[in-house]
JSON list of C-alpha atoms in Angstrom, two decimals:
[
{"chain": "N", "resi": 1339, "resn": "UNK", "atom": "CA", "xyz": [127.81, 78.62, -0.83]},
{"chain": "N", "resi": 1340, "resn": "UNK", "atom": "CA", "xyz": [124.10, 78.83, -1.18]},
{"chain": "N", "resi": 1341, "resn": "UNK", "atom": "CA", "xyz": [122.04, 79.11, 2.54]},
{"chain": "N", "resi": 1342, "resn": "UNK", "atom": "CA", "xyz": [118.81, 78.55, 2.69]},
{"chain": "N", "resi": 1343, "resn": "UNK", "atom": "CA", "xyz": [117.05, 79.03, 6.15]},
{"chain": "N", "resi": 1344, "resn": "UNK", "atom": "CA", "xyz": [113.32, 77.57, 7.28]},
{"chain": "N", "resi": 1345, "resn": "UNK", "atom": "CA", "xyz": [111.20, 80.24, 8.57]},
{"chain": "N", "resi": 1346, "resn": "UNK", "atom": "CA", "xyz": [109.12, 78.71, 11.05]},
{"chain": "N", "resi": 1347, "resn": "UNK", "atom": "CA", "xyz": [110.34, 77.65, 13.93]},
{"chain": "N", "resi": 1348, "resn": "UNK", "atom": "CA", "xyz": [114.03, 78.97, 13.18]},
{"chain": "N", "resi": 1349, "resn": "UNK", "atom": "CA", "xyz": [113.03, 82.83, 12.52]},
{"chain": "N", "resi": 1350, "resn": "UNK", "atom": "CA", "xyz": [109.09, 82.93, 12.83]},
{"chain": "N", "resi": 1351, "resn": "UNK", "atom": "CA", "xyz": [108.09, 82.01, 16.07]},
{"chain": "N", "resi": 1352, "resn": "UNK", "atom": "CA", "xyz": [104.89, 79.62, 15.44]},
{"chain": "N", "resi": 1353, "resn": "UNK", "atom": "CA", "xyz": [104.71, 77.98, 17.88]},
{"chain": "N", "resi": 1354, "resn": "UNK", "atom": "CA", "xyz": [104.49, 81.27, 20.51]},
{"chain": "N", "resi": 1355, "resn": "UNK", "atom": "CA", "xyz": [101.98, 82.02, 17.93]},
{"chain": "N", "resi": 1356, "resn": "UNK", "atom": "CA", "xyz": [99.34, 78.99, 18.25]},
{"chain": "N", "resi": 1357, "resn": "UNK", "atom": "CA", "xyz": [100.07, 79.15, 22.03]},
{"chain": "N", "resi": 1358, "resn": "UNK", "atom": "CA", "xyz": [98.68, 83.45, 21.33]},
{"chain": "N", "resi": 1359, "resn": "UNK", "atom": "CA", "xyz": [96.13, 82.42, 19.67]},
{"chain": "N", "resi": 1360, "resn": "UNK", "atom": "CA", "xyz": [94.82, 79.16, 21.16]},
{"chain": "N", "resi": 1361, "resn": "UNK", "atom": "CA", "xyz": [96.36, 79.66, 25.02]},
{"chain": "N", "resi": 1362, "resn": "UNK", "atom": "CA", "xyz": [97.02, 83.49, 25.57]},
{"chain": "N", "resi": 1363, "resn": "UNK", "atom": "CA", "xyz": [96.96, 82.28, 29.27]},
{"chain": "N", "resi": 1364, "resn": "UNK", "atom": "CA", "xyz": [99.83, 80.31, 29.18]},
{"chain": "N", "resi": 1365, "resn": "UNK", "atom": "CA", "xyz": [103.91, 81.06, 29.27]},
{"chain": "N", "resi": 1366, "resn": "UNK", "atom": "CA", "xyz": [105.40, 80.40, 26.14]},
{"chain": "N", "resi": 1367, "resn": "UNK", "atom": "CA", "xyz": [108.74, 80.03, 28.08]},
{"chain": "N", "resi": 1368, "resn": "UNK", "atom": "CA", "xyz": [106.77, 76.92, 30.62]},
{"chain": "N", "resi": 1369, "resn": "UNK", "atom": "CA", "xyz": [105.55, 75.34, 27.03]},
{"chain": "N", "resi": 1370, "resn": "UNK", "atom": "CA", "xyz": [108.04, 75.30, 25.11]},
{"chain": "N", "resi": 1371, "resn": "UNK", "atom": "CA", "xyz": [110.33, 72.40, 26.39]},
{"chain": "N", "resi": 1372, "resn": "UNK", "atom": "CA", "xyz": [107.51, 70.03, 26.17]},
{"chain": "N", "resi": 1373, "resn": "UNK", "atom": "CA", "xyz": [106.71, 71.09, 22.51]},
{"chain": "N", "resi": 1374, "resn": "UNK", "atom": "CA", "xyz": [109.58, 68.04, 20.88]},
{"chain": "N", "resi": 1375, "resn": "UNK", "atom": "CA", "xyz": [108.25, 68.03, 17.25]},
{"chain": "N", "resi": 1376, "resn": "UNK", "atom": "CA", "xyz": [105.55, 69.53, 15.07]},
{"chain": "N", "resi": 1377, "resn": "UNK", "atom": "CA", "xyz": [102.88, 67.76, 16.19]},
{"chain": "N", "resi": 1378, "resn": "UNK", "atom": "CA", "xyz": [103.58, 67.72, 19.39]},
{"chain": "N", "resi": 1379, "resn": "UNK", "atom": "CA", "xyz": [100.60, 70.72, 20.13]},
{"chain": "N", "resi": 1380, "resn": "UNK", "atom": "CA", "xyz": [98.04, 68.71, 19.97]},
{"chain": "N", "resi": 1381, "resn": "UNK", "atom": "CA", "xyz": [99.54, 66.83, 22.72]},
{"chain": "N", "resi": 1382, "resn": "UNK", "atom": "CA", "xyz": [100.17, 69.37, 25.12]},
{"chain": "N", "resi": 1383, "resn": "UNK", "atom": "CA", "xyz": [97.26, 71.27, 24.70]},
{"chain": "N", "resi": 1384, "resn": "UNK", "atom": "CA", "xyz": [94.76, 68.21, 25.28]},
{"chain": "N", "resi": 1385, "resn": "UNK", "atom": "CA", "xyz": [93.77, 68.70, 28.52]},
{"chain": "N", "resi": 1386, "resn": "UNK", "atom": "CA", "xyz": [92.20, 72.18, 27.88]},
{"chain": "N", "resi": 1387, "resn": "UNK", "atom": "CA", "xyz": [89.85, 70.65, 25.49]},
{"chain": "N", "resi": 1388, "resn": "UNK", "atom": "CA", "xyz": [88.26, 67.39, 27.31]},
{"chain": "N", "resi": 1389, "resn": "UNK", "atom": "CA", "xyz": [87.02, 64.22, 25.51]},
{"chain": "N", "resi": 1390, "resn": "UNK", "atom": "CA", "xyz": [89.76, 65.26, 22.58]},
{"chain": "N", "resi": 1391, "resn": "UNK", "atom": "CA", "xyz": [92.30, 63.52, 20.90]},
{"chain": "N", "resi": 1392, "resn": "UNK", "atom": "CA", "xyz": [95.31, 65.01, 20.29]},
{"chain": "N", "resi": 1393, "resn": "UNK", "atom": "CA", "xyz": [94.38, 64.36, 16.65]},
{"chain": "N", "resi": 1394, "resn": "UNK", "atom": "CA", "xyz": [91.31, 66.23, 16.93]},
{"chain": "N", "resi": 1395, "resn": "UNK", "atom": "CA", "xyz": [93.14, 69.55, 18.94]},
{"chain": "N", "resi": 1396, "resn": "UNK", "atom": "CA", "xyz": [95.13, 69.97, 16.21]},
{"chain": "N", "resi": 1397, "resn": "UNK", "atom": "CA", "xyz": [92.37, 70.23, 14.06]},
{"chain": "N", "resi": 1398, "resn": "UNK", "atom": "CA", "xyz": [90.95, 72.63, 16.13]},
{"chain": "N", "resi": 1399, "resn": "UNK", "atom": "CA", "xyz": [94.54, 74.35, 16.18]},
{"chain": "N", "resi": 1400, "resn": "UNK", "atom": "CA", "xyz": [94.52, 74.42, 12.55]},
{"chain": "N", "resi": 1401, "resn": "UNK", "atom": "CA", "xyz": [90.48, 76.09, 12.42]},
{"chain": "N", "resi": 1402, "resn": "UNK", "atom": "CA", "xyz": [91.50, 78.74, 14.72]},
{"chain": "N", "resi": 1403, "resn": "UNK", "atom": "CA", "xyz": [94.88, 79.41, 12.50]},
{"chain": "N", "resi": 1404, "resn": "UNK", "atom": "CA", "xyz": [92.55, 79.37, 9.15]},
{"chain": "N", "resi": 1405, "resn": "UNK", "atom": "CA", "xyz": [90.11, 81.70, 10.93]},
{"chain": "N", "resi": 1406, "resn": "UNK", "atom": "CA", "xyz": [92.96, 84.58, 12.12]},
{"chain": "N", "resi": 1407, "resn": "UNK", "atom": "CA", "xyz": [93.65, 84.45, 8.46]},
{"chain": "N", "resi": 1408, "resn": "UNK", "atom": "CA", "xyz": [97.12, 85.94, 7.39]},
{"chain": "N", "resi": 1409, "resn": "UNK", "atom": "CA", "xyz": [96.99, 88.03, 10.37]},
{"chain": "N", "resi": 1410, "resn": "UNK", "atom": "CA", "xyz": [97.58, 84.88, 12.00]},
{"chain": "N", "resi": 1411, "resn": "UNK", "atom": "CA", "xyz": [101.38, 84.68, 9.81]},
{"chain": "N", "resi": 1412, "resn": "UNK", "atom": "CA", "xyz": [101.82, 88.41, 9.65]},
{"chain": "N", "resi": 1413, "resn": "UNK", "atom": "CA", "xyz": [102.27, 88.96, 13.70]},
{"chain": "N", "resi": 1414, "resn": "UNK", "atom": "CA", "xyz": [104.50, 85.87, 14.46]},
{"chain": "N", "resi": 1415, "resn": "UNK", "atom": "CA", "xyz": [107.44, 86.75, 16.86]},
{"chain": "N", "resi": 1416, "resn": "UNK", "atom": "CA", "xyz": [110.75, 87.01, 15.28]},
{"chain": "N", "resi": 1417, "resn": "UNK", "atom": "CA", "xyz": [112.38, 83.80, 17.62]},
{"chain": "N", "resi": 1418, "resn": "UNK", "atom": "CA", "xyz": [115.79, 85.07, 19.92]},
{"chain": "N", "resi": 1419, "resn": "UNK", "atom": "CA", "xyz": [118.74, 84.86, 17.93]},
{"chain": "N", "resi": 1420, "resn": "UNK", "atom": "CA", "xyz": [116.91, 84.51, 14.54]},
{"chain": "N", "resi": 1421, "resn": "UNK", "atom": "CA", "xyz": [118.33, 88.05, 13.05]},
{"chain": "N", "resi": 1422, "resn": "UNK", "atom": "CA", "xyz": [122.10, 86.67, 14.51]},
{"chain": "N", "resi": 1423, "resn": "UNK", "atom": "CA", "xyz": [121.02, 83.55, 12.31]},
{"chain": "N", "resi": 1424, "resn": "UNK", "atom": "CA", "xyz": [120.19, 85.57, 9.44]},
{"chain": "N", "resi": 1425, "resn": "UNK", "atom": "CA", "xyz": [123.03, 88.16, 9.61]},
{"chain": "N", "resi": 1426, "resn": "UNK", "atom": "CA", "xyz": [125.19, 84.56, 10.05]},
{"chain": "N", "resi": 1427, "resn": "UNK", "atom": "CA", "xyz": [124.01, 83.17, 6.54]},
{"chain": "N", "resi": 1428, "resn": "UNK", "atom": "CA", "xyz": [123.85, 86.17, 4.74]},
{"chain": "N", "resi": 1429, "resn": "UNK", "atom": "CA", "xyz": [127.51, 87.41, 5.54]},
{"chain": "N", "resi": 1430, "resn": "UNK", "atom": "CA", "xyz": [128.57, 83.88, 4.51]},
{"chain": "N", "resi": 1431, "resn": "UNK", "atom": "CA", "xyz": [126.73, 84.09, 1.61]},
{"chain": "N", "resi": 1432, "resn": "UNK", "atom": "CA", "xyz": [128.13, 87.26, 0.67]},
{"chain": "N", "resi": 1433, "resn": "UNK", "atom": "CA", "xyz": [131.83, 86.25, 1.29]},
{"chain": "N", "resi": 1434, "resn": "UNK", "atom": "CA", "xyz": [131.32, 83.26, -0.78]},
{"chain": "N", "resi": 1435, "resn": "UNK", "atom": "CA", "xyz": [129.01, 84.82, -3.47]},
{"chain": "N", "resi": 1436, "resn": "UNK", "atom": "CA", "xyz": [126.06, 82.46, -2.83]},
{"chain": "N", "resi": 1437, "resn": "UNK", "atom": "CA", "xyz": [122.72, 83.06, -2.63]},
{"chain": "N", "resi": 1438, "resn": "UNK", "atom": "CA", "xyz": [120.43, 83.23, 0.60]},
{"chain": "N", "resi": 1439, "resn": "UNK", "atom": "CA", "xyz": [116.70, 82.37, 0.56]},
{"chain": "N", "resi": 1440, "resn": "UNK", "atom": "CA", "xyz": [113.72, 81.45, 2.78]},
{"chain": "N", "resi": 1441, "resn": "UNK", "atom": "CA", "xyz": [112.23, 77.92, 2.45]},
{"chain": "N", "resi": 1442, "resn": "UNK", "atom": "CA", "xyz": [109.01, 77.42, 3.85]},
{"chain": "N", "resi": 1443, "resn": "UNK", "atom": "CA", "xyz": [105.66, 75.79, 3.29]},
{"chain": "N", "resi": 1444, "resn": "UNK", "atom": "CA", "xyz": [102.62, 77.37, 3.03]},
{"chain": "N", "resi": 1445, "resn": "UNK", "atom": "CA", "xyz": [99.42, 75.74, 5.22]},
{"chain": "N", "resi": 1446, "resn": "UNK", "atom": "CA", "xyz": [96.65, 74.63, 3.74]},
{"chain": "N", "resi": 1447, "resn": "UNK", "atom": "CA", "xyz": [94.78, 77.82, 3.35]},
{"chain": "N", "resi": 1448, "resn": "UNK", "atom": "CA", "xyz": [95.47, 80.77, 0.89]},
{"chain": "N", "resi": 1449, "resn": "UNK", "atom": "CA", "xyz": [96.28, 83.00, 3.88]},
{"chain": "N", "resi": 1450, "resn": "UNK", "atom": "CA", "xyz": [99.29, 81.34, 5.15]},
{"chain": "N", "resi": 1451, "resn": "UNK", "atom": "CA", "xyz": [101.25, 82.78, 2.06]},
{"chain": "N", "resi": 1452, "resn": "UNK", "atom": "CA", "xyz": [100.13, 85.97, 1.87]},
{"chain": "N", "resi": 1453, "resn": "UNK", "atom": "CA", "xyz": [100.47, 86.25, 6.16]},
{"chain": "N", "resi": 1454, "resn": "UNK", "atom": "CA", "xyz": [104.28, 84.76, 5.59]},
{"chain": "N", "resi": 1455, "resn": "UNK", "atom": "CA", "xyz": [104.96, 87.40, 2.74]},
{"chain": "N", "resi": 1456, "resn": "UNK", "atom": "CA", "xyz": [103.33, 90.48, 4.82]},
{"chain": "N", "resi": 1457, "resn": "UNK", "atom": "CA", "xyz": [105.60, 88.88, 7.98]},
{"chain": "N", "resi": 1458, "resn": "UNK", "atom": "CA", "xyz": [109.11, 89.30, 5.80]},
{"chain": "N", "resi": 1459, "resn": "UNK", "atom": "CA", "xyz": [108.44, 92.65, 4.47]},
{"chain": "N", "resi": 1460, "resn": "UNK", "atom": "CA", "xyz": [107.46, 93.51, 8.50]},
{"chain": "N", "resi": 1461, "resn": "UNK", "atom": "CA", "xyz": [110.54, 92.21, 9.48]},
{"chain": "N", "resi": 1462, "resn": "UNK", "atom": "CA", "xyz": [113.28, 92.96, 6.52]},
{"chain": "N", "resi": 1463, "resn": "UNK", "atom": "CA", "xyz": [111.68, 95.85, 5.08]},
{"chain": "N", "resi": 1464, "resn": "UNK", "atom": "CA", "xyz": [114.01, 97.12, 2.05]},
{"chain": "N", "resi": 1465, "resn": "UNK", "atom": "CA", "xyz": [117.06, 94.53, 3.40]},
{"chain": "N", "resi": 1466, "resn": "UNK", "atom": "CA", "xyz": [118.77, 93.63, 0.32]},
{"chain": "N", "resi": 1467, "resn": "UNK", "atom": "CA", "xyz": [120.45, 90.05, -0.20]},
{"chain": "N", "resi": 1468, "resn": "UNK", "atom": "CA", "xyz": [124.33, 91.30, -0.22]},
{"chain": "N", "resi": 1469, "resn": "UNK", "atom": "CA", "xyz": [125.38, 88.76, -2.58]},
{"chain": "N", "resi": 1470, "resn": "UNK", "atom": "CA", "xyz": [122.62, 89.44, -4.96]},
{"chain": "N", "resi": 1471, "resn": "UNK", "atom": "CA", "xyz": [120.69, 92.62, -4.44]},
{"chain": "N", "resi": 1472, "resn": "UNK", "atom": "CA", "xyz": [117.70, 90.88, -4.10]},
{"chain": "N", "resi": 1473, "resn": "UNK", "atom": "CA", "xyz": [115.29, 92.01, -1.53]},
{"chain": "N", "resi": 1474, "resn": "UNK", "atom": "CA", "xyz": [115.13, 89.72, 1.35]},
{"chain": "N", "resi": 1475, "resn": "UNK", "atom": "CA", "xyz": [111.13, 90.18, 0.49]},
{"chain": "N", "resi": 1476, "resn": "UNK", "atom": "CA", "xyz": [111.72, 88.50, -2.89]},
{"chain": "N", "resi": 1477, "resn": "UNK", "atom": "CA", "xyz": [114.30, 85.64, -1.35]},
{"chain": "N", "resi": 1478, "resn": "UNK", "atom": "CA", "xyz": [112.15, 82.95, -0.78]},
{"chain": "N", "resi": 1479, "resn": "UNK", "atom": "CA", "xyz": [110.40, 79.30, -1.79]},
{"chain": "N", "resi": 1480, "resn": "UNK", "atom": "CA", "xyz": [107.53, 78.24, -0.67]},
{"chain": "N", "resi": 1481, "resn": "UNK", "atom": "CA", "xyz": [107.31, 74.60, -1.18]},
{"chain": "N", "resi": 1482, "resn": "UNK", "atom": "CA", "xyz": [106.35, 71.35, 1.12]},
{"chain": "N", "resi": 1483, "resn": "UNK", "atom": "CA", "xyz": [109.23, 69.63, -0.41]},
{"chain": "N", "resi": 1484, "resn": "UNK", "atom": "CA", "xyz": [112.08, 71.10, 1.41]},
{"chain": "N", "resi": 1485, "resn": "UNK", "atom": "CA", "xyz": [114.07, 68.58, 1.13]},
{"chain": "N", "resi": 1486, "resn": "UNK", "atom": "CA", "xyz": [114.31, 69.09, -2.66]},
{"chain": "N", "resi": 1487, "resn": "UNK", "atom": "CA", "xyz": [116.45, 72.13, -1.90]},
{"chain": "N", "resi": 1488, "resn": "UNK", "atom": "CA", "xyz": [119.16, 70.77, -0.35]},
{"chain": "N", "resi": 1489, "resn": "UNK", "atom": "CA", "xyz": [121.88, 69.93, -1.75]},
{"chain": "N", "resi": 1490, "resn": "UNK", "atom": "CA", "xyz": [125.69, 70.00, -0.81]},
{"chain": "N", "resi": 1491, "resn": "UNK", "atom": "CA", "xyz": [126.98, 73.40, 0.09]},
{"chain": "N", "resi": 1492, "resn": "UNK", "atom": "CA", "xyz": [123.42, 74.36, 0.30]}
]
């Protein structure tokens, strides 16, 4: 069986990282619960910019992720339990000689790739794939289409 595991928000920790970047004041931990979907950000982080929409505070989000550049990508948090996760789908992988890759989807800004690339080799270093021998560095798509990768007994 083939496992293929989103990287932000299941391993990456974005959105500890906007609330870094954007609201180093606040607790992750306090956020968190309120944050119910992607766009929820906006949202919760209206009030600190008055006579916004939430529209318009994600744009700002988005500037101020543009303008950290791939440093922005490159520092996430690994999320609690992610390497459990990982360990999890690569072990089944291995046992039932699938494959294991990364599916996520670059921003709109050159640096999001590169900042997601520097993050894995950060985080994996020289892991290897056990199934294939790939690095875990190489094991990845980058598409906005994830749903094109699934697929039974993916």
């Amino acid at each position: 069986m083939d496992w293929m595991l989103d990287l932000d928000g299941v391993v990456a920790d974005w959105m500890g990282g906007v609330l870094k970047l954007v609201a180093p004041d606040l607790d992750p931990e306090e956020v968190r619960p309120q944050l119910t979907h992607w766009d929820a950000m906006g949202e919760v982080l209206q009030h600190r910019f008055p006579g916004k929409t939430a529209k318009q505070v994600d744009y700002i989000i988005w500037d101020q992720i543009e303008a950290a550049g791939d440093r922005f990508w490159a520092e996430l948090d690994v999320l609690p339990g992610a390497m459990d996760l990982v360990g999890y789908a690569l072990e089944h992988a291995r046992m039932t000689g699938g494959e294991f890759a990364f599916v996520t989807t670059a921003a709109n800004h050159p640096t999001s790739a590169a900042g997601k690339v520097i993050w894995l080799g950060k985080v994996f270093g020289d892991t290897k794939v056990p199934s294939t021998g790939k690095r875990m560095t190489r094991s990845y798509v980058f598409t906005p289409l994830k749903h094109l990768c699934a697929r039974p007994n993916r």
